[in-house]
Coordinates of C-alpha atoms in Angstrom, one line a residue:
Chain R
M7 CA 86.4 79.1 124.9
S8 CA 84.3 76.2 123.7
D9 CA 83.7 75.8 120.0
P10 CA 80.3 76.6 118.8
T11 CA 78.3 73.7 117.4
P12 CA 77.1 73.7 113.8
A13 CA 73.6 74.6 115.1
T14 CA 74.8 77.7 116.8
L15 CA 77.2 78.9 114.1
L16 CA 76.3 82.0 112.0
P17 CA 73.1 82.6 114.0
S18 CA 71.9 85.4 111.7
W19 CA 71.8 83.0 108.8
R20 CA 68.6 81.1 108.4
P21 CA 68.8 77.3 107.9
G22 CA 68.8 76.4 104.3
A23 CA 71.0 75.7 101.3
T24 CA 73.0 78.9 101.6
R25 CA 73.9 78.4 105.2
D26 CA 74.7 74.7 104.5
A27 CA 77.0 75.7 101.7
L28 CA 78.9 78.1 104.1
L29 CA 79.2 75.5 106.7
A30 CA 80.4 72.9 104.2
F31 CA 83.0 75.3 102.9
L32 CA 84.2 76.1 106.4
D33 CA 84.6 72.4 107.2
A34 CA 86.4 71.7 103.9
A35 CA 88.8 74.5 104.5
A36 CA 89.9 73.1 107.9
D37 CA 92.1 70.7 106.1
L38 CA 94.1 73.4 104.2
P39 CA 97.4 74.9 105.2
V40 CA 96.7 78.2 107.0
V41 CA 98.6 80.1 104.3
D42 CA 95.9 79.1 101.8
R43 CA 93.0 80.3 104.0
V44 CA 92.5 83.7 102.5
A45 CA 89.0 85.4 102.2
Y46 CA 88.2 88.7 100.5
F47 CA 85.0 90.6 100.8
D48 CA 83.9 93.5 98.7
N49 CA 82.7 96.4 101.0
D50 CA 80.0 98.4 99.3
G51 CA 76.8 96.4 99.1
T52 CA 78.5 93.3 100.5
L53 CA 79.6 94.2 104.0
W54 CA 77.6 97.4 104.4
C55 CA 74.7 99.1 102.8
E56 CA 75.5 101.2 99.6
K57 CA 72.1 102.9 99.3
P58 CA 70.9 105.5 98.9
L59 CA 74.4 106.6 98.2
Y60 CA 77.8 104.9 98.4
V61 CA 79.1 105.9 101.8
Q62 CA 82.4 107.1 100.3
L63 CA 80.5 109.3 97.8
A64 CA 78.4 110.7 100.7
F65 CA 81.7 111.5 102.5
L66 CA 83.0 113.3 99.5
V67 CA 79.8 115.2 99.1
D68 CA 80.0 116.2 102.7
A69 CA 83.6 117.4 102.3
L70 CA 82.7 119.3 99.1
T71 CA 79.8 121.0 100.8
R72 CA 81.9 122.2 103.7
R73 CA 84.7 123.4 101.3
T74 CA 82.2 125.2 99.1
A75 CA 80.9 127.1 102.0
Q76 CA 84.4 128.6 102.4
D77 CA 85.0 128.9 98.6
P78 CA 81.8 129.2 96.6
S79 CA 83.6 129.2 93.3
L80 CA 84.0 125.5 93.7
A81 CA 80.4 125.1 92.8
E82 CA 81.1 126.3 89.3
R83 CA 83.0 123.2 88.3
E84 CA 80.9 120.8 86.3
E85 CA 81.6 117.7 88.3
F86 CA 81.0 119.6 91.6
A87 CA 77.8 121.2 90.4
A88 CA 76.4 117.8 89.6
V89 CA 77.4 116.5 93.0
L90 CA 76.1 119.5 95.0
S91 CA 72.7 119.4 93.2
G92 CA 72.5 115.6 93.7
D93 CA 72.0 115.2 90.0
M94 CA 72.7 111.4 89.7
A95 CA 71.9 111.4 86.0
K96 CA 74.5 114.0 85.4
I97 CA 77.0 112.2 87.6
A98 CA 76.3 109.0 85.6
E99 CA 76.8 110.9 82.4
L100 CA 80.1 112.4 83.5
G101 CA 81.1 109.0 84.8
L102 CA 81.5 108.1 88.5
V103 CA 85.3 107.7 88.1
R104 CA 85.7 111.2 86.7
V105 CA 83.5 112.7 89.5
A106 CA 85.4 110.7 92.2
L107 CA 88.8 111.9 90.9
A108 CA 87.6 115.5 90.8
L109 CA 86.5 115.1 94.4
A110 CA 89.8 113.5 95.3
E111 CA 91.4 116.9 94.4
L112 CA 89.7 118.3 97.6
F113 CA 92.3 116.4 99.6
E114 CA 95.3 117.0 97.3
G115 CA 98.4 118.0 99.3
G116 CA 97.1 116.6 102.5
S117 CA 98.7 114.0 104.6
P118 CA 97.5 110.4 105.0
E119 CA 96.8 111.0 108.7
D120 CA 94.7 114.1 107.9
F121 CA 92.6 112.2 105.4
A122 CA 92.1 109.3 107.8
A123 CA 91.0 111.7 110.5
E124 CA 88.5 113.4 108.2
A125 CA 87.1 110.0 107.1
R126 CA 86.8 108.8 110.7
D127 CA 85.1 112.1 111.7
Y128 CA 82.6 111.7 108.9
L129 CA 81.8 108.1 109.9
G130 CA 81.5 109.1 113.5
R131 CA 78.7 111.4 112.4
H132 CA 77.2 109.0 109.8
P133 CA 78.0 105.4 110.8
G134 CA 77.8 102.8 108.0
R135 CA 75.1 100.2 108.2
V136 CA 76.9 96.9 108.4
Y137 CA 75.3 93.5 107.6
R138 CA 75.3 91.4 110.8
P139 CA 75.4 88.0 108.9
M140 CA 78.5 89.0 107.1
L141 CA 80.2 90.1 110.3
E142 CA 79.4 86.7 111.7
L143 CA 80.9 85.0 108.7
I144 CA 84.1 87.1 109.0
D145 CA 84.4 86.3 112.7
E146 CA 84.0 82.6 112.0
L147 CA 86.6 82.7 109.3
R148 CA 89.1 84.5 111.5
R149 CA 88.4 82.0 114.3
R150 CA 89.5 79.4 111.8
D151 CA 92.8 81.2 111.0
F152 CA 91.7 82.8 107.8
T153 CA 93.3 85.9 106.6
V154 CA 90.3 88.1 106.0
G155 CA 90.7 91.2 103.7
I156 CA 88.5 93.8 102.1
V157 CA 88.3 94.8 98.5
T158 CA 86.7 98.0 97.4
G159 CA 86.1 99.9 94.1
G160 CA 86.5 103.1 96.2
G161 CA 89.5 104.6 97.7
T162 CA 91.8 102.3 99.7
E163 CA 92.6 104.9 102.4
F164 CA 89.0 105.7 103.2
V165 CA 88.2 102.0 103.9
R166 CA 91.4 101.6 105.9
A167 CA 90.3 104.4 108.2
I168 CA 87.5 102.3 109.4
S169 CA 88.3 98.7 108.5
E170 CA 89.9 97.8 111.9
D171 CA 87.1 99.2 113.9
L172 CA 84.3 97.9 111.8
Y173 CA 85.6 94.5 110.7
G174 CA 88.9 93.9 112.5
V175 CA 90.7 94.1 109.2
P176 CA 94.1 95.8 109.4
P177 CA 95.0 98.4 106.8
Q178 CA 97.5 96.3 104.9
L179 CA 94.7 93.8 104.0
V180 CA 92.5 96.5 102.3
V181 CA 92.8 96.5 98.5
G182 CA 91.1 99.3 96.8
T183 CA 91.8 102.2 94.4
L184 CA 95.0 103.8 95.5
I185 CA 95.4 107.6 95.2
D186 CA 99.1 108.2 94.6
Y187 CA 101.3 110.1 97.0
E188 CA 104.1 112.6 96.4
F189 CA 107.2 112.5 98.6
A190 CA 107.9 116.0 99.9
R191 CA 109.7 117.7 102.7
D192 CA 108.4 120.0 105.4
E193 CA 109.9 123.3 106.5
H194 CA 112.4 121.4 108.7
G195 CA 113.5 119.2 105.8
R196 CA 111.7 116.2 107.2
P197 CA 109.9 113.8 104.8
V198 CA 106.2 114.0 104.4
L199 CA 103.7 112.3 102.1
Q200 CA 101.2 114.4 100.3
R201 CA 98.1 113.1 98.6
T202 CA 97.8 113.6 94.8
A203 CA 94.6 113.2 92.8
A204 CA 96.0 110.6 90.5
V205 CA 95.3 106.9 90.7
L206 CA 98.3 104.7 91.4
G207 CA 98.0 101.5 89.3
H208 CA 94.6 100.3 88.3
A209 CA 91.3 101.6 89.5
N210 CA 89.9 98.7 91.5
E211 CA 86.8 97.4 89.8
G212 CA 86.2 94.3 87.6
E213 CA 89.4 92.6 86.3
P214 CA 91.7 95.0 88.2
K215 CA 90.3 93.6 91.5
V216 CA 92.0 90.3 90.6
V217 CA 95.3 92.0 89.5
N218 CA 95.3 94.2 92.6
I219 CA 94.6 91.5 95.1
Q220 CA 97.5 89.4 93.7
S221 CA 99.8 92.4 93.5
Q222 CA 99.1 93.7 97.0
I223 CA 98.5 90.5 98.9
G224 CA 100.4 87.9 96.9
R225 CA 97.8 85.2 97.3
R226 CA 94.6 84.1 95.6
P227 CA 91.6 84.1 98.0
I228 CA 89.7 80.8 98.3
L229 CA 86.6 82.7 99.3
A230 CA 85.5 85.8 97.5
A231 CA 82.3 87.7 98.3
G232 CA 80.7 90.4 96.3
N233 CA 77.4 91.8 95.1
S234 CA 77.9 93.5 91.8
S235 CA 79.2 93.0 88.3
G236 CA 82.3 94.8 89.4
D237 CA 83.0 91.7 91.6
K238 CA 82.4 89.1 88.8
E239 CA 86.0 88.4 87.8
M240 CA 87.2 88.3 91.5
L241 CA 84.6 85.7 92.3
E242 CA 85.4 83.7 89.2
W243 CA 89.1 83.8 90.1
A244 CA 88.5 82.6 93.6
A245 CA 86.2 79.8 92.4
A246 CA 88.8 78.6 89.8
G247 CA 91.4 77.9 92.5
P248 CA 92.4 74.3 93.4
G249 CA 90.8 72.8 96.5
P250 CA 87.7 74.0 98.3
T251 CA 86.5 77.5 97.2
L252 CA 83.5 79.6 97.8
A253 CA 82.1 82.4 95.5
L254 CA 79.5 84.2 97.5
L255 CA 77.1 86.7 96.0
V256 CA 74.9 88.9 98.1
D257 CA 71.6 89.5 96.4
H258 CA 69.8 92.7 97.3
D259 CA 66.2 91.4 97.1
D260 CA 64.7 92.7 100.3
A261 CA 62.9 96.0 99.7
E262 CA 61.4 95.8 103.1
R263 CA 64.4 95.5 105.3
E264 CA 67.0 96.9 103.0
Y265 CA 66.7 97.6 99.2
A266 CA 65.7 95.5 96.2
Y267 CA 67.9 96.3 93.2
A268 CA 70.1 94.7 90.6
S269 CA 73.7 95.5 91.4
E270 CA 75.5 96.9 88.5
G271 CA 78.9 97.8 89.9
A272 CA 80.3 101.3 90.1
T273 CA 82.4 101.4 87.0
T274 CA 81.8 98.3 85.0
A275 CA 78.9 97.4 82.8
N276 CA 77.9 93.9 82.0
D277 CA 75.2 92.6 79.7
E278 CA 74.4 89.7 82.0
A279 CA 72.8 90.3 85.4
I280 CA 75.2 89.3 88.1
T281 CA 72.5 87.0 89.6
D282 CA 72.3 85.2 86.2
V283 CA 76.1 84.8 86.2
A284 CA 75.9 83.3 89.7
A285 CA 73.3 80.8 88.6
R286 CA 75.3 79.9 85.5
L287 CA 78.5 79.4 87.4
G288 CA 77.0 77.7 90.4
W289 CA 78.0 80.4 93.0
T290 CA 76.5 80.5 96.4
V291 CA 73.9 83.2 96.6
A292 CA 72.9 84.9 99.9
S293 CA 69.4 86.2 99.4
M294 CA 68.8 88.9 101.9
A295 CA 65.1 88.2 102.0
R296 CA 65.4 84.4 102.2
D297 CA 68.7 83.7 104.0
W298 CA 69.2 86.5 106.6
E299 CA 67.3 86.3 109.8
T300 CA 68.7 89.7 110.8
V301 CA 70.1 92.2 108.4
F302 CA 71.7 94.9 110.5
Chain W
M11 CA 107.1 80.8 128.0
S12 CA 109.1 83.0 130.4
D13 CA 110.2 86.4 129.1
P14 CA 113.9 86.7 128.4
T15 CA 115.8 89.1 130.6
P16 CA 117.5 92.2 129.1
A17 CA 120.8 90.3 129.5
T18 CA 119.7 87.4 127.4
L19 CA 117.8 89.4 124.7
L20 CA 119.4 89.6 121.3
P21 CA 122.3 87.3 122.1
S22 CA 124.1 87.8 118.8
W23 CA 124.4 91.6 119.5
R24 CA 127.5 92.5 121.5
P25 CA 127.0 94.8 124.5
G26 CA 127.4 98.4 123.6
A27 CA 125.7 101.6 122.5
T28 CA 123.9 99.9 119.5
R29 CA 122.4 97.1 121.5
D30 CA 121.5 99.6 124.3
A31 CA 119.7 101.7 121.7
L32 CA 117.7 98.7 120.4
L33 CA 116.7 97.7 123.9
A34 CA 115.7 101.2 124.8
F35 CA 113.6 101.4 121.7
L36 CA 111.9 98.1 122.5
D37 CA 111.1 99.3 126.0
A38 CA 109.7 102.6 124.8
A39 CA 107.5 101.0 122.1
A40 CA 105.9 98.8 124.8
D41 CA 103.7 101.8 125.7
L42 CA 102.3 102.3 122.2
P43 CA 99.1 100.9 120.8
V44 CA 99.7 97.7 118.9
V45 CA 98.5 99.3 115.7
D46 CA 101.4 101.7 115.8
R47 CA 104.0 99.0 116.2
V48 CA 105.2 98.6 112.7
A49 CA 108.8 97.8 111.6
Y50 CA 110.1 97.6 108.1
F51 CA 113.4 96.0 107.1
D52 CA 115.1 96.3 103.8
N53 CA 116.2 92.9 102.5
D54 CA 119.3 93.0 100.4
G55 CA 122.3 93.9 102.6
T56 CA 120.1 94.4 105.6
L57 CA 118.6 91.0 106.3
W58 CA 120.7 88.9 104.0
C59 CA 124.0 89.2 102.2
E60 CA 123.9 91.0 98.9
K61 CA 127.5 90.1 97.8
P62 CA 129.0 89.1 95.5
L63 CA 125.7 89.5 93.6
Y64 CA 122.2 90.5 94.6
V65 CA 120.5 87.2 95.2
Q66 CA 117.6 88.2 92.9
L67 CA 120.1 89.1 90.2
A68 CA 121.8 85.7 90.6
F69 CA 118.4 84.1 90.3
L70 CA 117.7 86.0 87.0
V71 CA 121.2 85.1 85.7
D72 CA 120.4 81.4 86.5
A73 CA 117.1 81.6 84.7
L74 CA 118.7 83.3 81.7
T75 CA 121.4 80.7 81.5
R76 CA 119.0 77.9 81.4
R77 CA 116.8 79.5 78.9
T78 CA 119.7 80.5 76.7
A79 CA 120.7 76.8 76.6
Q80 CA 117.4 76.1 74.9
D81 CA 117.4 79.3 72.8
P82 CA 120.9 80.5 72.1
S83 CA 119.6 83.6 70.2
L84 CA 118.8 85.1 73.6
A85 CA 122.5 85.8 74.1
E86 CA 122.5 88.3 71.3
R87 CA 120.5 90.8 73.2
E88 CA 122.7 93.6 74.7
E89 CA 121.4 93.3 78.2
F90 CA 121.5 89.5 78.2
A91 CA 125.0 89.4 76.7
A92 CA 126.3 91.7 79.6
V93 CA 124.6 89.4 82.1
L94 CA 125.9 86.2 80.7
S95 CA 129.4 87.4 80.5
G96 CA 129.2 88.8 84.0
D97 CA 130.3 92.3 82.7
M98 CA 129.3 94.3 85.7
A99 CA 130.7 97.5 84.2
K100 CA 128.4 97.0 81.2
I101 CA 125.4 96.3 83.4
A102 CA 126.1 99.5 85.4
E103 CA 126.4 101.4 82.1
L104 CA 123.1 100.0 80.8
G105 CA 121.5 100.6 84.3
L106 CA 120.4 97.9 86.7
V107 CA 116.7 98.7 86.2
R108 CA 116.9 98.3 82.4
V109 CA 118.7 95.0 82.8
A110 CA 116.3 93.8 85.5
L111 CA 113.3 94.6 83.4
A112 CA 114.8 92.9 80.4
L113 CA 115.3 89.8 82.6
A114 CA 111.7 90.1 83.8
E115 CA 110.6 89.4 80.2
L116 CA 111.9 85.8 80.7
F117 CA 108.8 85.2 82.9
E118 CA 106.3 87.2 80.8
G119 CA 103.0 85.3 80.4
G120 CA 103.7 83.0 83.3
S121 CA 101.5 82.6 86.4
P122 CA 102.3 84.0 89.9
E123 CA 102.5 80.4 91.1
D124 CA 105.0 79.3 88.5
F125 CA 107.2 82.3 89.2
A126 CA 107.1 81.5 93.0
A127 CA 108.0 77.9 92.3
E128 CA 111.0 78.9 90.2
A129 CA 112.2 81.3 92.8
R130 CA 111.9 78.7 95.6
D131 CA 113.6 76.1 93.5
Y132 CA 116.5 78.5 92.9
L133 CA 116.8 79.3 96.6
G134 CA 116.6 75.7 97.5
R135 CA 119.8 75.3 95.4
H136 CA 121.4 78.5 96.5
P137 CA 120.1 79.5 100.0
G138 CA 120.5 83.1 101.0
R139 CA 122.9 84.0 103.8
V140 CA 120.7 85.6 106.5
Y141 CA 122.1 87.7 109.3
R142 CA 121.4 86.1 112.6
P143 CA 121.4 89.3 114.7
M144 CA 118.6 90.7 112.4
L145 CA 116.6 87.6 112.7
E146 CA 116.8 87.9 116.5
L147 CA 115.6 91.5 116.3
I148 CA 112.7 90.5 114.1
D149 CA 111.7 87.7 116.5
E150 CA 111.9 90.0 119.4
L151 CA 109.8 92.7 117.7
R152 CA 107.2 90.1 116.7
R153 CA 107.1 88.8 120.3
R154 CA 106.2 92.4 121.3
D155 CA 103.3 92.4 118.8
F156 CA 105.0 94.4 116.1
T157 CA 103.9 94.0 112.5
V158 CA 107.2 93.2 110.8
G159 CA 107.5 93.7 107.1
I160 CA 110.1 93.6 104.4
V161 CA 110.9 96.2 101.8
T162 CA 113.0 95.5 98.7
G163 CA 114.2 97.4 95.7
G164 CA 113.9 94.1 93.8
G165 CA 110.8 92.3 92.7
T166 CA 108.1 91.9 95.3
E167 CA 107.0 88.4 94.2
F168 CA 110.5 87.0 94.5
V169 CA 110.9 88.1 98.1
R170 CA 107.3 86.9 98.9
A171 CA 108.3 83.4 97.7
I172 CA 110.7 83.1 100.6
S173 CA 109.7 85.7 103.2
E174 CA 107.5 83.4 105.2
D175 CA 110.1 80.6 105.4
L176 CA 113.1 82.9 106.0
Y177 CA 111.6 85.6 108.2
G178 CA 108.1 84.6 109.1
V179 CA 106.8 87.5 107.1
P180 CA 103.6 86.8 105.1
P181 CA 103.4 87.9 101.5
Q182 CA 101.1 90.9 102.1
L183 CA 103.7 92.6 104.2
V184 CA 106.4 92.5 101.5
V185 CA 106.7 95.9 99.7
G186 CA 108.9 95.9 96.6
T187 CA 108.9 96.6 92.9
L188 CA 105.7 95.1 91.5
I189 CA 105.7 93.6 88.1
D190 CA 102.2 94.2 86.7
Y191 CA 99.8 91.3 85.8
E192 CA 97.4 90.9 82.9
F193 CA 94.0 89.4 83.5
A194 CA 93.4 86.7 81.0
R195 CA 91.3 83.5 80.5
D196 CA 92.5 79.9 80.0
E197 CA 91.1 77.5 77.4
H198 CA 88.1 76.8 79.7
G199 CA 87.3 80.5 80.1
R200 CA 88.6 80.6 83.7
P201 CA 90.4 83.7 84.9
V202 CA 94.2 83.5 85.1
L203 CA 96.9 86.1 85.8
Q204 CA 99.8 86.4 83.5
R205 CA 103.0 88.3 84.4
T206 CA 103.9 91.2 82.2
A207 CA 107.4 92.8 82.1
A208 CA 106.2 96.3 83.1
V209 CA 106.5 97.9 86.5
L210 CA 103.2 98.6 88.3
G211 CA 103.5 101.9 90.1
H212 CA 106.9 103.1 91.3
A213 CA 110.1 101.1 91.2
N214 CA 110.8 100.7 94.9
E215 CA 114.0 102.5 95.8
G216 CA 114.6 105.8 97.5
E217 CA 111.6 108.1 97.8
P218 CA 109.2 105.5 96.3
K219 CA 109.9 103.2 99.3
V220 CA 108.1 105.7 101.4
V221 CA 105.2 106.1 98.9
N222 CA 104.9 102.4 98.4
I223 CA 104.9 101.4 102.1
Q224 CA 102.2 103.9 102.8
S225 CA 100.2 102.8 99.7
Q226 CA 100.5 99.1 100.4
I227 CA 100.4 99.0 104.2
G228 CA 98.6 102.1 105.1
R229 CA 100.8 102.9 108.1
R230 CA 104.2 104.6 108.8
P231 CA 106.8 102.3 110.4
I232 CA 108.3 103.4 113.7
L233 CA 111.3 101.3 113.0
A234 CA 113.0 101.2 109.6
A235 CA 116.2 99.4 108.9
G236 CA 118.4 99.6 105.8
N237 CA 121.9 99.7 104.6
S238 CA 122.1 101.8 101.4
S239 CA 121.3 105.2 100.1
G240 CA 118.2 103.6 98.6
D241 CA 116.9 103.3 102.1
K242 CA 117.7 106.9 103.1
E243 CA 114.3 108.4 102.7
M244 CA 112.6 105.5 104.4
L245 CA 114.7 105.8 107.5
E246 CA 114.2 109.5 107.6
W247 CA 110.4 109.0 107.3
A248 CA 110.3 106.5 110.1
A249 CA 112.5 108.7 112.3
A250 CA 110.3 111.7 111.7
G251 CA 107.3 110.1 113.2
P252 CA 105.8 111.0 116.6
G253 CA 106.7 108.9 119.6
P254 CA 109.6 106.5 119.9
T255 CA 111.2 105.7 116.6
L256 CA 114.3 103.8 115.4
A257 CA 116.3 104.3 112.2
L258 CA 118.8 101.4 112.0
L259 CA 121.6 101.4 109.5
V260 CA 123.6 98.2 108.9
D261 CA 127.2 99.1 108.1
H262 CA 129.1 96.6 106.1
D263 CA 132.5 97.1 107.7
D264 CA 133.6 93.5 108.3
A265 CA 135.8 92.3 105.4
E266 CA 136.8 89.2 107.4
R267 CA 133.4 87.8 108.2
E268 CA 131.3 89.4 105.5
Y269 CA 132.3 92.3 103.2
A270 CA 133.5 95.8 103.7
Y271 CA 131.9 98.3 101.3
A272 CA 130.1 101.5 101.1
S273 CA 126.4 100.7 100.2
E274 CA 125.3 102.8 97.3
G275 CA 121.8 101.4 96.7
A276 CA 120.7 99.7 93.5
T277 CA 119.2 102.5 91.6
T278 CA 119.8 105.7 93.5
A279 CA 122.9 107.8 93.6
N280 CA 123.7 110.1 96.5
D281 CA 126.6 112.5 97.0
E282 CA 126.7 111.8 100.8
A283 CA 127.8 108.4 102.0
I284 CA 124.9 106.7 103.9
T285 CA 127.1 106.3 107.0
D286 CA 127.7 110.1 107.0
V287 CA 123.9 110.6 106.7
A288 CA 123.5 108.3 109.7
A289 CA 126.0 110.3 111.7
R290 CA 124.4 113.6 110.8
L291 CA 120.9 112.5 111.6
G292 CA 121.7 110.5 114.7
W293 CA 120.6 107.1 113.4
T294 CA 121.5 103.9 115.2
V295 CA 124.3 102.2 113.3
A296 CA 124.9 98.5 113.5
S297 CA 128.5 97.9 112.7
M298 CA 129.0 94.3 111.7
A299 CA 132.6 94.3 112.9
R300 CA 131.8 96.0 116.3
D301 CA 128.2 95.0 117.2
W302 CA 127.7 91.5 115.9
E303 CA 129.0 88.6 117.9
T304 CA 127.7 86.2 115.2
V305 CA 127.0 87.3 111.6
F306 CA 125.3 84.2 110.0

């Protein structure tokens, strides 16, 4: 295979300062030991579209709807009633974490394999809308011997169910919010794992994204990409490393081809808009409207 | 590179039932999808010698000794006094976990990089004694596209500091006891991680080895290797999977070339000797005396 020339690299990225910054980073990283070439991408809103609803939330709504058809009493629970009626204001009032953990109870006692199968089944029916420019960047990083991982504020095992197929990322490189398991035995005395509805460690948004990447991966990324205030600390952490680094913020400013909105993060609030943080700290901003020739 | 013939594979393993079982497993696994080829090896007593002292405990003793030289008051603490006097009975009475967590406080506030540097410095001065037959098995598995990881009852970051050099295992595939981090900022406002002395999640011995491998790696190994009762559940879990599996127990029965002892595990007690469990469940047993032509 012949190497692409700079002119043919990242074809869905329009010529300009952002694409130049990506190419300059790729060149600078070529001098680093392979062990240091680690890149982490947030998933929702960075690799795939998170509107009108987070894909993982839509999956949980789908699961709740099907279970409620079998057991209507589920609809009486406050968190579930808000979800079933699509009352986003009520969900926000209850808190997305509380609602998500209530929904996690739908899978309590199940095996990791059953959960992965249900996630894959859902995504087979409702495929995620992945950003082509980001896929090109991932492919190019991997071609340059980067370890490319995914970070998510949502559940780890959900993203793992699709990360290999969608992004070529193996399950051990997905860092998200872990739902704890219970070790149990089946009727033959053989070990099985059963999902609980409790978070193991730190829910993965904001500062915990930094703690969890180090804890699970054991290295600091030199490239971090995100789109919301929940990614702020992770991008700062990557940018503060020695040697070449890249903090990349996806700006949703394209109402025509995608959505135009200020990304707030699922569970963190921040007084400063993330695009203002990016400008203040000198991050590289990928404007969907300006920098992407193709979105999907 | 030409493939080795069965006769030249695993040269440090003597011909016999154990080597035959390894070769049969390797052949059977060749038909599996690559994603299912996952092998996990316990470290202490399975990949390297754990006598006369766990390497990680020896490292902590070394760190304590040097810090006590600067601050003699450290020696007054009960856990530290037991360690400094080499009073193994007292350490057992206090509990290895309590002692290990007290020793973890020596690194509190430090960065992941500083801890890794200190671990590497220690191992440069006191290299671990790695079992050559197990290295050959790891190399052969990797040649057959297995993902090979390490599991340890000890601290994850300690093993990560040396796993790439010793075993070719990258840090993200090491599953051990995680010491939590605190997200902080340096004098310039840049993010830094500081070690705490608290365990994040479950201390990694016995049933938690199963929970933690699934949580961190997202897959069930089809080969698990261990040597103590702390590895029992992990070996049972691997063996209970569908398709070809291998549960491999290293039996320390060679007083001449290594040590002869019944492996009890660092933090779990079990009424049944692990070699009896192996016989009852039909695991493959690697007898050091019988099966290994070369030990180190």
